[in-house]
Amino acid sequence: MRKIVADLHAELVRYNLVAWTAGNVSGRIPGEDLFVIKPSGVSYDELTPENMVVCDLDGNLVEGEHSPSSDTAAHAYVYRNMPDVGGVVHTHSTYASAWAARGEAIPCVLTAMADEFGGEIPLGPFALIGDDSIGQGIVETLKGHRSKAVLMQNHGVFSIGKDAKAAVKAAVMCEDVARTVHVARQLGDPLPIPQDDIDRLYDRYQNVYGQRSPR
Amino acid sequence: MRKIVADLHAELVRYNLVAWTAGNVSGRIPGEDLFVIKPSGVSYDELTPENMVVCDLDGNLVEGEHSPSSDTAAHAYVYRNMPDVGGVVHTHSTYASAWAARGEAIPCVLTAMADEFGGEIPLGPFALIGDDSIGQGIVETLKGHRSKAVLMQNHGVFSIGKDAKAAVKAAVMCEDVARTVHVARQLGDPLPIPQDDIDRLYDRYQNVYGQRSPR
Amino acid sequence: MRKIVADLHAELVRYNLVAWTAGNVSGRIPGEDLFVIKPSGVSYDELTPENMVVCDLDGNLVEGEHSPSSDTAAHAYVYRNMPDVGGVVHTHSTYASAWAARGEAIPCVLTAMADEFGGEIPLGPFALIGDDSIGQGIVETLKGHRSKAVLMQNHGVFSIGKDAKAAVKAAVMCEDVARTVHVARQLGDPLPIPQDDIDRLYDRYQNVYGQRSPR
Amino acid sequence: MRKIVADLHAELVRYNLVAWTAGNVSGRIPGEDLFVIKPSGVSYDELTPENMVVCDLDGNLVEGEHSPSSDTAAHAYVYRNMPDVGGVVHTHSTYASAWAARGEAIPCVLTAMADEFGGEIPLGPFALIGDDSIGQGIVETLKGHRSKAVLMQNHGVFSIGKDAKAAVKAAVMCEDVARTVHVARQLGDPLPIPQDDIDRLYDRYQNVYGQRSPR
């Protein structure tokens, strides 16, 4: 699990979702009330399975020589309150953060958004770091929502998934559609996709499609 | 052919046309009613000649251990209905997909577009995955059209070519001109190119020029 | 110190902050009135600890076979007048330079800006190369300001830090937020962050947070 | 000279100035009425000193197994009519081509533009490939102009230099400033730089500065 989480940070770099050290991935350890997360202040080049840290669901350091990521409290809150979530990712990826800075959800105008997010990518509240505000904002927005990603106002993106890889995929796809819809809107209004077509696409992608193999 | 198709996916990655696994290349096997296509759910890093799959022109799996790409039905429909097509590519590349999200064709305002596409890059219909709707939309739009690429509304790009490499070139050039024309339009109206100049450029590039060697 | 400064130039390349040779890093030599800086006209690929040059605080070459960067006078002026500064970086990074070309400060509408810059990234004066005008403009703008970066009008960015690495981090973060706020503004008005929340974020990031380890 | 020209194409790729094979570099052979240019239809990965081709100043193939670039006539015309030019580069780089598609020169609003181009980057005429029209348009626009780059309307960029490397530098800087000025203009009007300041910057960069070493 340490190796999986360490390696997945390379995807954040590959897709240009992070600058300097501003983004992190965590993964729940199956069957235990623990998760693995990025250490604070370590650059992506230097991440190894060994320097990843392990925390309990209150965000306390359980194992590791570095401090955990400064976003650990938000990850921990999500794991505590969404038992099906096995992975959490946080980035300040450019286009998604731009929607977040304006306080706007991303409308569903691409079939790839309907497939992956089942509709719009919603906006979460403005929340300060330091207590459970960010975690609460994530959970309140995503609980019962199809979307696996939330735009935290004036801040950035948190994404979730059944495991760490799925959460990274949601972070990558979130930035990809945030950019495409942004570019589309620069020169006019994107055409809406009818709700029942969104439903059909989402249903197929999550069910029919999912029963065979992930795309 | 498996090796050619596997390797060509690296061009999609190199030119940033694809995020995660959302894009695919196929190539018709010369002299047979078969084509090679990307397996579903395999990342670009892991593509090898061995894990590519072979399908018949109805999209049925003929050879391979993975499921074929979820876009196989569209590729198959094109091969069935356009006998001269030897390669098909599908991407959600950002700028082309943005034009598609607004439901707009890309106007021909660059000599490179006149060379490669012979005019505008046309818009195809909104079509759902699951039956032959996407394939029909591609074929209806591109049959008899000079353009080797079509923007499928709210979806992405399909491109065709005499072989898989030519289809990849069309996908790369489509995104390149989609981006340049987008950027041009952000600050005003691009100047049109007179139709007879477009015709002359296209004719030269496809004929005089083509008889020597591809640029 | 030569090696540190030489290596840090790779970060400018990695984050696309520089074209050709138009950007440079310097670092003060602890305990001496000297700093290490990029040689003029040497490409980033060819930088080595050996070809870096050493200058005194008047910008005179003290050690090295190449001429120092043409921006050396500005670096020297900063070291002379800001004793706590241990590193200086100069780039023409795209988005920051675009704000500078319009003569606009970057408003603080992202929590990451509040963390790193404590508010807006300010605009410095238009100043010509050749005397101390640029250095004076940097120092007048940044002295007593929370921001570690200044947009020099019609020119580019200078950033400072306690050491060369911190100055590079400020340059990277400056371009990152310049781009995100630009993108946000393209489609409307970003939401402001209340001043007391900016203060709280900055305070936490610089103090509470900083006492443990850098993120 | 073959090796220099072959290697310089890697800079076009590194700075994302070219898609597929749509860009080329040439260099005059000192003391002879010959120049080395990219072969047609060979990808950048496959360029070697051996497969570069040599042409005379009428654009006729003198040495080499491949056809010369389809843009050879334009390069040859420049060498014939501008004896001081030792290198020519052609690209369809995105932002410069966008200005060209609108038929607009790039205004000089950055000190880096004043340094390198001495003012605006001018617009050349719309011209078709096939005779000397493109070459004439380049020469008429650049002769007596400070700028080493010209935006050919609806087409792309040609840049020149005392040698091939200087022409590549001009192509890289042209796209860099085309992008920055574009981005600046997206959100308002860039501030002009007074003409006498442009003159002072250009003079210093070309003379005082140039007598020591290139930056």
PDB file of C-alpha atoms in Angstrom, chain C residues 15-16 22 32 64 72 75 98 111 127 138 142 149 175-176 180 185 188 190:
ATOM      1  CA  TYR C  15       8.074  24.150 -14.590  1.00  0.00           C
ATOM      2  CA  ASN C  16       8.361  25.882 -17.998  1.00  0.00           C
ATOM      3  CA  ALA C  22      16.004  34.007 -20.202  1.00  0.00           C
ATOM      4  CA  GLU C  32      30.367  36.286   3.042  1.00  0.00           C
ATOM      5  CA  GLY C  64      34.478  32.359 -12.874  1.00  0.00           C
ATOM      6  CA  THR C  72      23.432  40.503 -12.007  1.00  0.00           C
ATOM      7  CA  HIS C  75      20.427  40.553  -7.882  1.00  0.00           C
ATOM      8  CA  ALA C  98       1.167  38.881 -18.792  1.00  0.00           C
ATOM      9  CA  THR C 111      -5.882  29.859  -0.391  1.00  0.00           C
ATOM     10  CA  ALA C 127      12.580  50.106 -15.109  1.00  0.00           C
ATOM     11  CA  ILE C 138      12.293  45.286  -6.491  1.00  0.00           C
ATOM     12  CA  LEU C 142       9.057  43.971  -1.514  1.00  0.00           C
ATOM     13  CA  ALA C 149       7.572  37.920  -5.589  1.00  0.00           C
ATOM     14  CA  GLU C 175       3.528  31.419 -12.055  1.00  0.00           C
ATOM     15  CA  ASP C 176       1.148  28.748 -10.800  1.00  0.00           C
ATOM     16  CA  THR C 180      -4.916  29.926 -12.156  1.00  0.00           C
ATOM     17  CA  ARG C 185     -10.854  35.696 -14.563  1.00  0.00           C
ATOM     18  CA  GLY C 188     -15.941  35.990 -14.701  1.00  0.00           C
ATOM     19  CA  PRO C 190     -13.137  35.231  -8.852  1.00  0.00           C
TER      20      PRO C 190
END
